[in-house]
Short mmCIF file of C-alpha atoms and ligand atoms in Angstrom, two decimals:
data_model
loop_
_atom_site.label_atom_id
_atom_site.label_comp_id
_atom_site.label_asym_id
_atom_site.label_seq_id
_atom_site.Cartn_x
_atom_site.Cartn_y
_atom_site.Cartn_z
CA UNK A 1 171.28 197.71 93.69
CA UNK A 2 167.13 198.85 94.26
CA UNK A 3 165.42 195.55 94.60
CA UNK A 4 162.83 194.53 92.10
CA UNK A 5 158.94 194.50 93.97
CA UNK A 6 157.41 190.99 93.24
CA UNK A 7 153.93 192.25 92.56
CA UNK A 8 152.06 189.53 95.04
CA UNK A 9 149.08 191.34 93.96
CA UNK A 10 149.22 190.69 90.19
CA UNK A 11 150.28 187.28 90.38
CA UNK A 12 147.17 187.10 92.86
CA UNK A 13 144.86 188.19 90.22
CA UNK A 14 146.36 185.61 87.85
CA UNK A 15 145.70 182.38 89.70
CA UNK A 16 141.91 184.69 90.52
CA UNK A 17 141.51 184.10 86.81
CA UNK A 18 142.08 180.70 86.46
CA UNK A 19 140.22 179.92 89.61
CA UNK A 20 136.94 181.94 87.84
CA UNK A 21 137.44 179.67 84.94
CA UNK A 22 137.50 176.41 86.93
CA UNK A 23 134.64 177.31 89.26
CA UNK A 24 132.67 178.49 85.69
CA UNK A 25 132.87 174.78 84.45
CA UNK A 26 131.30 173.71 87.96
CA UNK A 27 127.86 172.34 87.88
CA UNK A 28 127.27 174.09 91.53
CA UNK A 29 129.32 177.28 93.18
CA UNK A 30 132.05 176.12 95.67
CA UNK A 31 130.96 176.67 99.68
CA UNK A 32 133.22 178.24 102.16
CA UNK A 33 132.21 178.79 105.93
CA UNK A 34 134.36 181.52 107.91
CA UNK A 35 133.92 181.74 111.26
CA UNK A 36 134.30 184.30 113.59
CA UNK A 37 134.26 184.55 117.49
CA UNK A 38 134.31 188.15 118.86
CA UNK A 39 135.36 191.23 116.99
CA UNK A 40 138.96 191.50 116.74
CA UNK A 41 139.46 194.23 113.61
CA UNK A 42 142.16 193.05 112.08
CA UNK A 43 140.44 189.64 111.88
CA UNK A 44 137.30 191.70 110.37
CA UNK A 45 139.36 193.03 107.60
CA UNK A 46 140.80 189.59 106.63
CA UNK A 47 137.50 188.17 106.36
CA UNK A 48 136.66 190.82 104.08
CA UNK A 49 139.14 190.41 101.63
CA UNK A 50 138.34 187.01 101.76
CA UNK A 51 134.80 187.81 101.02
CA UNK A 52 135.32 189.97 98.71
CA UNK A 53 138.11 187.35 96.32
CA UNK A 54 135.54 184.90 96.67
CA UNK A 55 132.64 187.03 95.38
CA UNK A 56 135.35 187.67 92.43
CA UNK A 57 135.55 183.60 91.83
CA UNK A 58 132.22 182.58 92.07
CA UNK A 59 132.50 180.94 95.58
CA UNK A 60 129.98 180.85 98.00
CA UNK A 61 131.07 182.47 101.10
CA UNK A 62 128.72 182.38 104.26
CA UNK A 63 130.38 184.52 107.37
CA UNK A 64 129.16 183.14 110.50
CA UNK A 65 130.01 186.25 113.34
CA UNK A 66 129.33 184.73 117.00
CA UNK A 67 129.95 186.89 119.95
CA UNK A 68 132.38 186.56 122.18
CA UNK A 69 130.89 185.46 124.68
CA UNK A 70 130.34 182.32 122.83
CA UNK A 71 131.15 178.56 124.76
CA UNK A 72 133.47 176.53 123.53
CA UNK A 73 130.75 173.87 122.99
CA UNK A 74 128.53 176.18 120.52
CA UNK A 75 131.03 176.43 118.27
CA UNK A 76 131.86 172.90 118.48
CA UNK A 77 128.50 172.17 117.08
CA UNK A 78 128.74 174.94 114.49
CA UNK A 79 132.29 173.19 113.01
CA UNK A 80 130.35 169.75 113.47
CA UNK A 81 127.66 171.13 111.47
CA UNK A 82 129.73 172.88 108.82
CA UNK A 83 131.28 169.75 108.12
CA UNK A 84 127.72 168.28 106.84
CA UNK A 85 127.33 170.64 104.32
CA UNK A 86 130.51 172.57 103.10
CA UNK A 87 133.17 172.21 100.88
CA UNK A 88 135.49 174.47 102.97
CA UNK A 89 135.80 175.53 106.58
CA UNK A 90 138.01 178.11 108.12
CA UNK A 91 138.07 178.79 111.76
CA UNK A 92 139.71 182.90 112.31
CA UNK A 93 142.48 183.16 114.71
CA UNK A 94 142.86 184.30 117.24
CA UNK A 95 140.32 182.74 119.25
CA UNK A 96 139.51 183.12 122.54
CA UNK A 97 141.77 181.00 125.05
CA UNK A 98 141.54 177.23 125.26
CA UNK A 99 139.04 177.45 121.91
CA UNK A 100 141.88 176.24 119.48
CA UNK A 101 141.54 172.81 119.49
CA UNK A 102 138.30 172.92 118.15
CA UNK A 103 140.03 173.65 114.46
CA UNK A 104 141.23 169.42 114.73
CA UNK A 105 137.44 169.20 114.49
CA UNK A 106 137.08 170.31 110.88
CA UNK A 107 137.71 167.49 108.88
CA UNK A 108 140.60 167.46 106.78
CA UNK A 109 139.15 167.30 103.24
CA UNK A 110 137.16 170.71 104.22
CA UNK A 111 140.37 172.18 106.03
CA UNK A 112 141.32 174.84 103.64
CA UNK A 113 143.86 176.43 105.73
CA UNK A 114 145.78 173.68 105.99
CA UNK A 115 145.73 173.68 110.14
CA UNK A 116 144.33 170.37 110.42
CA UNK A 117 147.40 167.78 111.84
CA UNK A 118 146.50 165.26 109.05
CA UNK A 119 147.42 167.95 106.65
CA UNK A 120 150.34 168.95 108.07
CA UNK A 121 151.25 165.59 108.70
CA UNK A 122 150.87 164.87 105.03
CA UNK A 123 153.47 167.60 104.05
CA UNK A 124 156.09 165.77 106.15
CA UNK A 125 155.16 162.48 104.09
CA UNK A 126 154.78 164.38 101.05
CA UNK A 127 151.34 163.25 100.16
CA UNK A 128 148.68 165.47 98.67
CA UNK A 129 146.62 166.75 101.21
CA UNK A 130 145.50 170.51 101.55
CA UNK A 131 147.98 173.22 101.99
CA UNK A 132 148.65 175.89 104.61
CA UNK A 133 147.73 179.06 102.56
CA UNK A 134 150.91 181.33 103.21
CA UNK A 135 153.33 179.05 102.45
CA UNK A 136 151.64 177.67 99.39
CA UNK A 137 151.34 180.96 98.33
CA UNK A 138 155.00 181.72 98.70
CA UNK A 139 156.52 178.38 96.80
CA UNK A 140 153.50 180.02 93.82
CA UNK A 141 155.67 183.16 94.01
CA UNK A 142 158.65 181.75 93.68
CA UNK A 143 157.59 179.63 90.99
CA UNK A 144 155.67 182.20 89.17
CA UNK A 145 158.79 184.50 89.09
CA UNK A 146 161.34 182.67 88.25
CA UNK A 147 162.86 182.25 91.60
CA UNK A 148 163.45 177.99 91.28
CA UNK A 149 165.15 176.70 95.32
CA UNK A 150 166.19 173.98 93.42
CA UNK A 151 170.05 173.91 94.85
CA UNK A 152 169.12 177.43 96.64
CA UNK A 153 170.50 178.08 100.19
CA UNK A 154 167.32 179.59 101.31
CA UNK A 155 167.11 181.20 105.16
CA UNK A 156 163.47 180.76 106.63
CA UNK A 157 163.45 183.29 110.13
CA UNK A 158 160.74 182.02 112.62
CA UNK A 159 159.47 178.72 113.39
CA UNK A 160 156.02 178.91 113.70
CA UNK A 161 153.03 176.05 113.11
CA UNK A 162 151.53 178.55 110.14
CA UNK A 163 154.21 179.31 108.05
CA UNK A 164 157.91 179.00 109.60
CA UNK A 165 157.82 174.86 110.26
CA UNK A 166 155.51 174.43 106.60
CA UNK A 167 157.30 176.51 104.31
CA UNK A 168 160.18 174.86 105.43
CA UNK A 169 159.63 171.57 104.65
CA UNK A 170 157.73 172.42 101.83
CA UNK A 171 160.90 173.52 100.65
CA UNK A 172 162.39 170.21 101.68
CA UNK A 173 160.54 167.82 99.13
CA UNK A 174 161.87 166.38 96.30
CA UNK A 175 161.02 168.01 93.26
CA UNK A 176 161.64 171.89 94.97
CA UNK A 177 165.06 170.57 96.29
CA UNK A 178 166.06 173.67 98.34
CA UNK A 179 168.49 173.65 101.26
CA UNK A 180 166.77 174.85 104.34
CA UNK A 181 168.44 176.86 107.27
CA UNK A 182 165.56 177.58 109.94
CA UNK A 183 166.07 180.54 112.07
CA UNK A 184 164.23 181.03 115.11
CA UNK A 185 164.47 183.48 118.06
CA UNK A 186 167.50 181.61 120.02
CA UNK A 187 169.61 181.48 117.08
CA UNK A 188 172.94 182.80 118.23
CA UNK A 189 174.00 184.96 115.37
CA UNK A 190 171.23 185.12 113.26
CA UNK A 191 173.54 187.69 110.78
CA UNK A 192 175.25 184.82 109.71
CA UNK A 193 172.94 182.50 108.58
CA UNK A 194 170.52 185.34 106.57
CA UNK A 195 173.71 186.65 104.90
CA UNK A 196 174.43 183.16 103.34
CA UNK A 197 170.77 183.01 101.81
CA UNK A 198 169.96 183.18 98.10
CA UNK A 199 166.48 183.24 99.27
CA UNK A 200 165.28 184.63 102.67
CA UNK A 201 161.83 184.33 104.07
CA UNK A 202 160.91 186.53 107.17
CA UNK A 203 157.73 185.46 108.92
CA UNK A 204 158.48 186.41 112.99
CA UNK A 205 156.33 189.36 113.24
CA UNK A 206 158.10 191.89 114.32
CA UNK A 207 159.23 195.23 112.32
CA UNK A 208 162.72 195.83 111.58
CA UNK A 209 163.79 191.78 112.54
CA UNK A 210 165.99 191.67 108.81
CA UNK A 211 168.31 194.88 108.32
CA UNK A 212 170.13 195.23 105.16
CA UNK A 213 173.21 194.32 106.93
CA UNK A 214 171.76 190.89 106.97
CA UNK A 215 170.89 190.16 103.04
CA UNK A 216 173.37 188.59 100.35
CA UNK A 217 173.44 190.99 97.41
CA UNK A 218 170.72 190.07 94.91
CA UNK A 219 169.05 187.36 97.31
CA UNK A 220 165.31 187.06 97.12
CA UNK A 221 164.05 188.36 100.12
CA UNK A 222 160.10 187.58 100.73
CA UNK A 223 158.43 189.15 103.69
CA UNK A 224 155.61 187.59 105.34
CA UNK A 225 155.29 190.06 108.40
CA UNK A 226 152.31 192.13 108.74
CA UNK A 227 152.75 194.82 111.08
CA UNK A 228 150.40 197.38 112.08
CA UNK A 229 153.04 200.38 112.99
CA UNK A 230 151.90 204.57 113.87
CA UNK A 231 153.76 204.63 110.21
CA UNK A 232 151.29 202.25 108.83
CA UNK A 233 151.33 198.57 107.31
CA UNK A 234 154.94 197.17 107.67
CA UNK A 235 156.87 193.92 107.43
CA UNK A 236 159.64 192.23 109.49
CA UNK A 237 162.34 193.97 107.02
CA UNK A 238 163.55 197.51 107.35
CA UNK A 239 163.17 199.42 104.30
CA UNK A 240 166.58 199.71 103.45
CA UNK A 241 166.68 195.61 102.15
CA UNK A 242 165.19 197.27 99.10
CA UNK A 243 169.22 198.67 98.83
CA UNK A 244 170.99 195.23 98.28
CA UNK A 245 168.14 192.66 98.14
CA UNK A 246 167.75 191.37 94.32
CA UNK A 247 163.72 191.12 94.35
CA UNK A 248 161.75 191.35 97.72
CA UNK A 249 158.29 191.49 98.04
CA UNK A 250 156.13 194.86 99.44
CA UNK A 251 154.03 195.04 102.62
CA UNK A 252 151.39 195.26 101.44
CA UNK A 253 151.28 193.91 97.91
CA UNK A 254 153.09 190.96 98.20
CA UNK A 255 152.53 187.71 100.41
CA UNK A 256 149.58 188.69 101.91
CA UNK A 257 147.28 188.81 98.20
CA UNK A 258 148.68 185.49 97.61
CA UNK A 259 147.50 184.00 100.95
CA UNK A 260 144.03 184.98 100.05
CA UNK A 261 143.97 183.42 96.87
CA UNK A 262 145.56 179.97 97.83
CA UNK A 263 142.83 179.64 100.32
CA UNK A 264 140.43 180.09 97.29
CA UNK A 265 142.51 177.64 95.69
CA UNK A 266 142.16 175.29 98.52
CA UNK A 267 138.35 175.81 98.17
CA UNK A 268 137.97 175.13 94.82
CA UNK A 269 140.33 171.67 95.53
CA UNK A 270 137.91 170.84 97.88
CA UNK A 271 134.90 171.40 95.82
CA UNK A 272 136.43 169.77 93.03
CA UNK A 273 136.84 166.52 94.96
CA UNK A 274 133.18 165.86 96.40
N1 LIG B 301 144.36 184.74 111.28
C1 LIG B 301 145.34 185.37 110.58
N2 LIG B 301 145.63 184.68 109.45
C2 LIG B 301 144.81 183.61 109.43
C3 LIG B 301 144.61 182.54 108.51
O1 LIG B 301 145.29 182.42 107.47
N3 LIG B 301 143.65 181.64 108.84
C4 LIG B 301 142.91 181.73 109.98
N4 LIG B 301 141.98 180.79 110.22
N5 LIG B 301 143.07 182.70 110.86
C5 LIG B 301 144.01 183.64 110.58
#
């Protein structure tokens, strides 16, 4: 079996094109404030592609670059500020250390990452409230390509407060109805669990984590890692998953296009409800 490549990127440009239209019918162009602290590059090349999808939509994106050497308190009062006058806010990680809990700052109606505890809190309750980015984008893909979890075993690998913890109880609601193993890095036979998967998501961060020893044949295998390798741009599954895996989705190409746009998405949400 060769896996079918979910096209993140089309389905990306898709939801661009109904943002456009949205943010066309707007009496005044949705804000979003990014800021950075310090110069790591691959945060630099997020905040591009950011920038550059929202020039595509029509929102207003202001890039506020501090140096590193910036306090803690200074960009206290920048968030503080932001609040006044945006519709969305995103803080880049990383940040220097001890500066993360200055993201709880950013109030939770202009928290379009979906960081904010309120927000996450509100996917435990299921209430609407905004949406971490990833894993809304990866219950859009699913959706989008005929993938339902309704009644799915699906396998999430990693635990973490960005995607392993939401996507998995996103999963959990009523209404997407899968059944959710989580997988985490003291799992004792890890094999197991992946192999029983319809639908596996891989978001630990590390190359090579899934092997195709590990996939069902025909699951849905959606990779979240992003990897920068001497080979180049990887995920956390080793090519051969391509060999047994029904559909999987390419680094790059396929999660990451869809993070970008659900952030947009988030934006426009925002926007839409001042
Ligand atoms: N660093 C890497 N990904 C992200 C993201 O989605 N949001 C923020 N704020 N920082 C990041």
């Amino acid at each position: 079996m060769t896996a079918n490549l979910i096209d993140g990127k089309k389905i990306a440009k898709e939801i661009e094109l109904e943002l456009q239209s949205k943010v066309s019918q707007m009496a005044t162009p949705p804000t979003l404030s990014v800021v950075q602290v310090g110069d790591d590059p691959a945060s630099t090349s997020y905040i591009r592609a950011k920038a550059n999808a929202a020039e595509r939509i029509g929102i207003n994106l202001t890039h506020h670059h501090l140096s590193s050497k910036t306090s803690k308190k200074e960009l206290e009062n920048l968030v503080n500020k932001l609040n006044k006058t945006e519709d969305g806010i995103i803080v880049q990680l990383p940040l220097p250390y001890g500066f993360e809990s200055v993201l709880d700052l950013i109030e939770p109606e202009n928290d379009v990452d979906g960081f904010h505890p309120i927000n996450l809190g509100k996917i435990v309750q299921e209430t609407s409230g905004m949406k971490p980015c990833t894993p809304a984008g990866i219950i859009e893909l699913l959706s989008r390509t005929g993938n339902n979890p309704s009644g799915k075993n699906v396998v999430v690998v990693g635990r973490s407060t960005i995607v392993g913890k939401p996507i998995s109880l996103l999963l959990l609601q009523k209404g997407i109805d899968a059944t959710v193993t989580v997988c985490h890095s003291r799992t004792s036979d890890i094999q197991k669990f992946c192999k029983e998967a319809d639908i596996l998501i891989v978001a630990v961060g590390y190359p090579n984590t899934v092997t195709k020893e590990m996939v069902k044949p025909g699951a849905v295998v959606i990779d979240v890692g992003v990897n920068r390798t001497d080979e180049g741009l990887v995920g956390d599954t080793s090519f051969d998953v391509r060999d047994v895996a029904g559909a999987l989705t390419p680094v790059p190409g396929g999660v990451g296009p869809m993070t970008v746009v659900m952030l947009m998405s988030n934006v426009v949400e925002a926007a839409s409800k001042k």
